[in-house]
XYZ file of C-alpha atoms in Angstrom:
507
model
C -45.993 4.742 2.366
C -47.880 7.380 0.264
C -47.301 10.828 1.291
C -50.149 13.284 1.583
C -49.801 16.428 -0.678
C -49.461 18.609 2.410
C -46.129 16.862 3.416
C -44.340 18.146 -0.189
C -43.062 21.419 -1.032
C -45.252 23.201 -3.630
C -43.820 25.718 -5.876
C -44.820 27.951 -8.925
C -41.696 28.547 -11.273
C -41.365 31.668 -13.188
C -39.142 31.643 -16.232
C -36.999 34.638 -16.709
C -38.358 37.599 -17.660
C -36.994 41.247 -18.490
C -34.619 42.641 -16.194
C -35.392 44.858 -13.163
C -33.546 47.616 -11.572
C -30.487 46.701 -9.796
C -30.201 47.843 -6.093
C -26.652 47.579 -6.081
C -25.250 49.313 -9.197
C -28.909 51.320 -9.691
C -28.898 50.471 -13.579
C -32.393 50.047 -14.874
C -33.514 46.571 -16.439
C -30.200 44.987 -15.664
C -30.856 42.794 -12.744
C -31.828 39.231 -14.135
C -32.934 36.069 -12.099
C -35.227 33.149 -12.115
C -38.056 32.846 -9.594
C -40.403 30.477 -7.798
C -43.377 31.196 -5.546
C -43.211 28.725 -2.447
C -46.696 28.015 -1.215
C -44.983 25.516 1.382
C -41.435 24.219 1.555
C -39.500 21.921 3.788
C -36.623 22.808 5.505
C -34.443 20.026 3.783
C -35.632 21.248 0.193
C -34.664 24.851 0.926
C -31.399 23.567 2.299
C -30.505 21.838 -0.921
C -31.787 24.987 -2.935
C -29.722 27.527 -1.028
C -26.773 25.235 -1.901
C -27.689 25.851 -5.534
C -27.712 29.349 -5.384
C -31.409 30.355 -4.480
C -32.304 32.447 -1.839
C -35.793 33.722 -0.375
C -37.329 36.925 0.287
C -40.716 36.011 2.197
C -42.205 33.379 0.233
C -40.378 34.420 -3.313
C -37.560 32.096 -3.866
C -35.102 33.440 -6.557
C -31.892 32.422 -8.496
C -29.560 35.269 -10.212
C -28.815 34.420 -13.844
C -25.118 34.682 -13.116
C -23.585 34.832 -16.526
C -26.111 37.688 -17.694
C -26.942 39.826 -14.560
C -25.098 43.081 -13.910
C -23.905 42.292 -10.367
C -23.337 38.538 -10.075
C -24.591 37.175 -6.597
C -22.684 34.555 -5.134
C -23.832 32.425 -2.214
C -21.361 32.500 0.680
C -20.700 30.557 3.770
C -18.824 30.962 6.960
C -17.366 27.932 9.022
C -19.027 28.718 12.249
C -17.098 26.096 14.165
C -13.706 27.378 12.984
C -14.465 31.115 13.073
C -11.924 33.328 14.111
C -13.031 37.032 15.207
C -10.625 39.593 13.924
C -9.522 42.918 15.589
C -12.695 44.920 14.309
C -15.073 42.173 15.760
C -13.416 42.296 19.296
C -13.684 45.997 19.389
C -17.517 45.885 18.816
C -17.797 43.170 21.401
C -15.681 45.072 23.794
C -18.115 48.413 22.874
C -21.126 46.510 23.619
C -19.801 45.223 27.001
C -18.671 48.490 27.791
C -22.147 49.960 27.049
C -24.087 47.404 28.911
C -21.865 47.747 31.953
C -21.385 51.589 32.137
C -24.036 53.098 29.750
C -21.202 54.411 27.648
C -21.407 54.506 23.722
C -17.865 55.193 22.348
C -17.562 57.276 19.499
C -15.019 56.224 16.834
C -16.464 52.928 15.514
C -19.667 53.994 13.682
C -22.235 51.306 12.761
C -20.719 49.745 9.844
C -23.904 47.780 9.081
C -25.055 49.904 6.016
C -26.348 46.427 4.923
C -27.543 45.048 1.485
C -28.652 48.359 -0.367
C -30.495 46.207 -2.802
C -34.351 46.896 -3.318
C -36.987 44.358 -2.512
C -37.233 41.086 -2.941
C -33.304 40.612 -2.092
C -33.458 41.901 1.568
C -30.276 40.784 3.224
C -28.556 43.692 5.304
C -25.778 42.570 7.274
C -23.049 44.585 8.964
C -20.391 46.002 6.582
C -16.697 46.312 7.507
C -13.508 46.161 5.453
C -10.147 44.349 6.440
C -7.109 44.135 4.578
C -5.999 40.754 2.920
C -3.814 39.033 5.524
C -2.392 36.832 2.765
C -0.341 39.554 1.244
C 2.863 39.829 3.100
C 3.639 43.340 1.301
C 0.656 45.125 2.686
C 1.229 48.491 4.330
C 5.126 47.878 4.590
C 6.987 50.961 4.500
C 10.044 51.147 2.842
C 12.043 53.262 5.309
C 11.694 55.685 8.153
C 12.834 59.293 8.202
C 15.161 60.557 10.675
C 13.851 62.912 13.389
C 15.775 65.881 12.118
C 14.453 65.253 8.337
C 10.800 64.899 9.850
C 10.929 68.060 11.589
C 12.276 69.908 8.580
C 9.656 68.318 6.179
C 6.843 69.416 8.474
C 7.987 72.957 9.210
C 5.120 75.462 9.651
C 3.925 77.603 6.757
C 5.213 81.219 6.546
C 3.372 84.094 5.069
C 4.628 86.941 2.854
C 2.592 89.736 1.889
C -0.567 88.007 2.171
C 0.393 84.708 0.260
C 1.611 81.549 1.731
C 4.482 79.367 0.722
C 5.720 76.309 2.591
C 9.635 76.517 3.478
C 11.514 73.071 3.698
C 15.001 72.783 5.004
C 17.323 70.486 3.567
C 19.678 68.659 5.554
C 22.455 66.601 4.759
C 23.057 63.602 7.450
C 26.323 63.837 9.288
C 28.590 60.770 8.687
C 27.528 57.903 10.702
C 23.765 59.241 10.532
C 20.996 57.921 8.453
C 19.612 54.805 6.949
C 21.822 51.950 6.672
C 21.562 50.349 3.240
C 23.198 47.183 4.580
C 20.377 46.838 7.248
C 16.974 45.270 6.399
C 13.913 47.745 5.600
C 12.321 48.886 8.887
C 8.980 47.758 9.395
C 6.324 49.097 11.751
C 5.008 46.948 14.824
C 1.555 46.444 13.599
C 2.805 45.112 10.272
C 5.126 42.625 12.097
C 1.908 41.573 14.386
C -0.271 41.239 11.120
C 2.393 38.954 9.456
C 2.621 36.827 12.881
C -1.234 36.722 12.849
C -1.037 35.617 8.907
C 1.450 32.815 9.784
C -1.016 31.454 12.573
C -4.129 31.528 10.528
C -2.147 29.724 7.597
C -0.365 27.133 10.124
C -1.632 23.654 9.203
C -3.529 24.780 6.153
C -2.749 22.550 2.884
C -1.120 24.250 -0.126
C -3.474 24.610 -3.197
C -6.808 25.168 -4.106
C -9.444 23.614 -2.034
C -12.605 22.658 -3.549
C -15.504 20.934 -1.415
C -17.799 18.905 -3.263
C -21.539 19.649 -3.018
C -23.101 16.804 -0.806
C -26.257 16.356 0.836
C -24.406 14.589 3.455
C -22.861 16.882 6.196
C -19.827 14.548 6.556
C -18.710 15.941 3.423
C -17.036 18.964 5.489
C -15.148 17.240 7.991
C -13.249 14.340 6.435
C -9.679 13.366 6.673
C -8.826 14.881 3.329
C -10.648 18.202 4.315
C -9.067 19.244 7.602
C -10.354 22.346 9.468
C -8.469 25.412 8.036
C -7.684 26.759 11.499
C -5.163 25.585 14.095
C -7.282 23.853 16.817
C -5.652 25.712 19.863
C -6.251 28.728 18.249
C -9.750 27.910 17.393
C -10.256 26.835 20.956
C -8.981 30.071 22.429
C -10.859 32.235 20.081
C -13.883 30.418 20.258
C -13.921 30.793 24.267
C -13.470 34.453 23.894
C -16.354 35.017 21.436
C -18.460 33.046 23.949
C -17.465 35.084 26.933
C -17.826 38.432 25.458
C -21.598 37.201 24.433
C -22.289 35.338 27.638
C -20.890 37.503 30.176
C -22.228 40.835 29.147
C -23.792 42.884 32.093
C -24.566 41.953 35.343
C -26.523 42.632 38.574
C -24.989 46.279 38.527
C -24.849 46.902 34.870
C -26.392 50.039 33.672
C -28.388 48.118 30.764
C -29.611 44.819 30.404
C -29.738 42.967 27.264
C -32.373 39.901 26.597
C -32.049 37.946 23.320
C -35.166 36.022 22.367
C -35.498 33.382 19.458
C -39.248 33.262 18.727
C -40.579 31.621 15.702
C -41.910 33.732 12.785
C -45.426 32.743 13.210
C -48.677 34.661 14.367
C -49.765 31.358 16.174
C -46.872 31.939 18.444
C -47.848 34.374 21.406
C -44.451 35.880 21.802
C -44.212 36.839 18.058
C -47.856 38.111 18.006
C -47.477 40.390 21.026
C -44.278 41.879 19.843
C -45.588 42.378 16.307
C -46.370 46.215 16.531
C -43.015 46.939 18.174
C -41.166 44.985 15.484
C -43.133 46.668 12.503
C -42.425 50.205 14.079
C -38.650 49.363 14.290
C -38.678 48.031 10.810
C -40.281 51.373 9.497
C -37.952 53.361 11.372
C -34.952 51.600 10.169
C -35.964 51.555 6.686
C -36.830 55.311 6.504
C -33.748 56.255 8.125
C -31.197 54.057 6.655
C -32.439 53.251 3.360
C -34.603 56.336 2.827
C -37.586 54.486 2.197
C -40.934 56.172 2.323
C -43.832 55.339 4.736
C -45.743 53.333 2.180
C -42.686 51.044 1.469
C -42.206 49.947 4.807
C -45.942 49.490 5.990
C -47.258 46.751 7.987
C -48.195 44.792 4.764
C -44.776 45.363 3.320
C -42.972 44.211 6.827
C -45.511 41.110 6.951
C -45.075 39.941 3.577
C -40.901 40.163 3.465
C -39.978 39.459 6.818
C -42.934 37.472 8.653
C -44.326 35.517 5.937
C -42.273 32.492 5.358
C -42.882 29.052 3.296
C -40.763 27.227 5.827
C -43.145 25.372 8.393
C -41.636 24.556 11.961
C -40.460 21.298 12.198
C -39.059 19.344 15.239
C -36.878 16.165 15.122
C -35.176 13.944 17.680
C -31.808 14.970 16.404
C -32.390 18.641 15.741
C -31.929 21.720 17.484
C -34.172 22.446 20.413
C -35.798 25.267 18.775
C -36.640 23.060 15.667
C -36.282 24.055 11.901
C -37.859 26.893 10.321
C -37.930 30.631 10.355
C -37.396 32.732 13.299
C -36.948 36.264 14.576
C -34.154 36.735 17.161
C -35.253 39.897 19.043
C -32.666 42.083 21.134
C -34.539 43.709 23.928
C -32.686 46.448 25.736
C -34.314 47.348 29.333
C -37.435 45.928 27.908
C -37.187 48.141 24.588
C -36.880 46.584 21.230
C -33.404 47.525 19.972
C -33.041 45.095 16.823
C -34.283 42.048 15.312
C -32.469 39.336 13.101
C -34.543 37.418 10.776
C -33.223 33.694 10.658
C -33.794 30.394 8.946
C -32.722 27.153 10.785
C -32.190 24.534 8.298
C -30.737 21.047 8.773
C -27.036 21.983 7.800
C -26.860 25.662 8.637
C -28.209 28.923 10.077
C -29.015 31.059 7.151
C -29.429 35.053 7.803
C -32.279 36.581 5.859
C -32.377 40.259 7.181
C -31.256 42.367 10.116
C -32.797 45.861 11.271
C -32.242 47.804 14.396
C -32.894 51.157 16.119
C -30.850 53.687 14.281
C -30.534 55.872 17.439
C -27.805 52.870 18.592
C -25.853 52.977 15.381
C -22.709 53.675 17.224
C -23.033 50.181 18.717
C -22.326 48.698 15.131
C -25.255 46.253 15.803
C -24.747 44.955 12.632
C -21.673 43.346 13.356
C -22.642 42.364 16.678
C -25.907 40.526 15.368
C -23.601 38.463 13.007
C -21.167 37.474 15.830
C -23.997 36.362 17.696
C -25.541 34.510 15.061
C -22.127 32.779 14.507
C -22.128 31.706 18.391
C -25.740 30.478 17.890
C -24.876 28.479 15.006
C -22.219 26.832 17.060
C -24.317 26.284 20.075
C -26.941 24.579 17.806
C -24.199 22.286 16.554
C -23.723 20.740 19.910
C -27.505 19.724 19.673
C -27.559 18.926 15.822
C -24.267 17.970 14.710
C -25.098 18.561 11.173
C -25.390 22.196 11.540
C -22.040 23.470 10.811
C -22.435 26.655 8.855
C -23.546 30.302 8.939
C -24.864 31.674 5.515
C -24.440 35.397 5.034
C -26.505 35.412 1.840
C -24.945 36.756 -1.342
C -21.171 37.699 -1.667
C -21.198 40.663 -4.478
C -17.613 41.456 -5.428
C -18.803 44.219 -7.749
C -20.546 46.044 -5.004
C -17.920 47.536 -2.645
C -20.294 47.636 0.289
C -21.030 43.939 0.172
C -17.368 42.785 0.181
C -17.609 42.688 4.165
C -18.883 39.151 4.275
C -15.822 37.602 2.984
C -14.046 38.947 6.157
C -16.157 36.296 8.207
C -13.622 33.638 7.696
C -13.086 30.872 6.934
C -15.505 31.030 4.336
C -16.353 29.541 1.091
C -18.066 30.815 -2.278
C -20.369 28.634 -4.070
C -19.215 27.880 -7.812
C -21.925 29.090 -10.020
C -21.347 26.229 -12.475
C -20.284 23.240 -10.801
C -22.095 23.904 -7.332
C -19.072 22.983 -5.326
C -17.780 25.056 -2.591
C -14.268 27.042 -2.891
C -12.521 28.744 -0.367
C -12.912 32.412 -0.580
C -9.114 33.197 -0.800
C -9.053 31.389 -4.135
C -12.015 33.086 -5.325
C -11.266 36.893 -4.947
C -8.372 36.815 -7.222
C -10.628 35.652 -9.855
C -13.344 38.032 -9.090
C -10.716 40.857 -9.260
C -10.287 40.192 -12.954
C -14.063 39.497 -13.998
C -17.150 39.907 -11.876
C -18.330 36.487 -13.256
C -16.155 33.534 -12.732
C -16.142 29.701 -12.411
C -14.209 29.076 -9.209
C -13.902 25.416 -9.592
C -10.674 25.207 -11.505
C -11.380 21.558 -12.724
C -13.136 22.191 -15.839
C -14.099 18.478 -16.215
C -16.301 18.680 -12.660
C -19.846 19.329 -13.491
C -23.105 19.688 -11.656
C -23.242 16.304 -9.699
C -27.308 16.689 -9.215
C -27.957 17.639 -12.851
C -31.320 16.099 -14.043
C -30.736 13.414 -16.771
C -34.485 12.855 -17.216
C -37.692 14.450 -16.577
C -39.799 11.085 -15.878
C -39.449 11.477 -12.218
C -39.918 15.223 -11.972
C -42.762 15.761 -9.739
C -45.964 17.924 -10.622
C -49.249 18.988 -8.980
C -52.254 19.057 -11.346
C -55.909 19.091 -10.268
C -54.931 18.524 -6.804
C -53.097 15.390 -7.783
C -49.199 14.636 -7.451
C -47.684 12.878 -10.216
C -44.615 12.180 -12.164
C -44.265 14.848 -15.188
C -44.298 11.824 -17.684
C -47.715 10.644 -16.533
C -49.025 14.277 -16.465
C -47.834 14.637 -20.107
C -49.276 11.306 -21.320
C -52.716 12.120 -19.657
C -53.151 15.915 -20.484
C -50.750 16.003 -23.318
C -49.104 19.203 -22.090
C -46.127 19.060 -23.868
C -45.888 22.624 -24.584
C -44.636 23.263 -21.136
C -41.639 20.822 -21.361
C -38.979 23.125 -22.083
C -40.045 25.217 -18.804
C -40.240 21.970 -16.677
C -36.852 21.072 -17.864
C -35.279 24.505 -17.205
C -36.863 24.370 -13.673
C -35.376 20.795 -13.076
C -31.857 22.004 -14.180
C -32.027 24.887 -11.476
C -33.217 23.078 -8.530
C -31.430 19.739 -9.253
C -32.556 16.355 -9.587
C -32.982 15.502 -5.931
C -35.458 18.337 -5.374
C -37.076 18.053 -8.532
C -38.091 14.336 -7.410
C -39.158 15.872 -4.224
C -40.921 18.898 -4.514
C -44.213 19.808 -6.619
C -44.159 21.883 -9.334
C -47.656 23.439 -9.824
C -49.265 23.188 -13.089
C -52.405 25.146 -13.449
């Protein structure tokens, strides 16, 4: 059956131009990428594009030139079904519960959601927190402990002589039988012992060696006998219940605050979205000016609409899909009837993709960036029960060369996308490579290539004079051979499957 043009994704491709200023390292003309303007795009096509390193900001879709750009940006995804919250995550959840129940904002954990400091069009701020690598058995291991008498002597108060200060330290020789026994094992802190026990639990049942997941359009590739879950099933169930309990059982009839979360389509045709637009735009401007130091003109209504409201994804509903359908959404957090925060999300056939998050800076101590990410992981798990193909939570780009962006690797288990073979590789195997070089091929099998690499332009679909046709027909009829190199480049970046489904606009 023939398809109407309105059922195709329609895009305009832009070849790589001169570099722009990098929002991560602030170097001028050093950020390089290829881009496309998506007039309309299906959720299926966008899913395949982000699995090849693309990312959208509004209707603009871009792909960093990984081996040339100053700060390579690697697509990262979290296995939502196997996610284990760490100690920091639990503290954030407990703090929110305490705030809702008693109205208390405990100081100490400041908001770690400093977010992606990149300039537009890369808008992807999520929470920032750094955790030690639990794989390192030597982390924070103290060589030995001082005897109490030595500690007191070494910390003796400063004495003053004629206006000048000098530290006096007593040297004390241990009596026989007192001191460290060299025959005994080194002393370790209790927290280091607990950390080692946790590391052993996380590694329990995990196969040895590099685990590379091939890129596949079928979701079954993520759960096969040769690719078992990375976490122990009992640990997953226990932690999953804990995450759900914290999120679903917050507040009550006697709570000091009431938090309501609404998921509304990003469309002015939706009444809930339209009525909350002014509050959302005002909150966005407040956040941008306070956190990112933008001017009022840089976060106007037009800018807000262009980058966070306009989307090429049209709302789609399928019998086997989630109840919300596929497309772009705003997850709104309402605190006592006032808009507290908004997460911009894309619901796709195999994942929940985070686009942007902004919040009221007056509530920074609640660590709302971390909290929102945990809510989005929980939402991914809930949608999996309705649409089993949805298994992953995409957190945008991981940028190892930018310390503020390394927090994304802590939402584990996680994978990074190999920029050459487009296979998924466990983040634990990628980080040592990125410590050595900011650009790296993660797939150690050098014979593995792009499984979706175009071999011919004959079936690449183009749109010309409002007519859809294969590129070879377009080329024969109108003899536009001068754009063959550009079309070939476009096809190599989007892959054969997308090139045969989407329409490349030819003016």
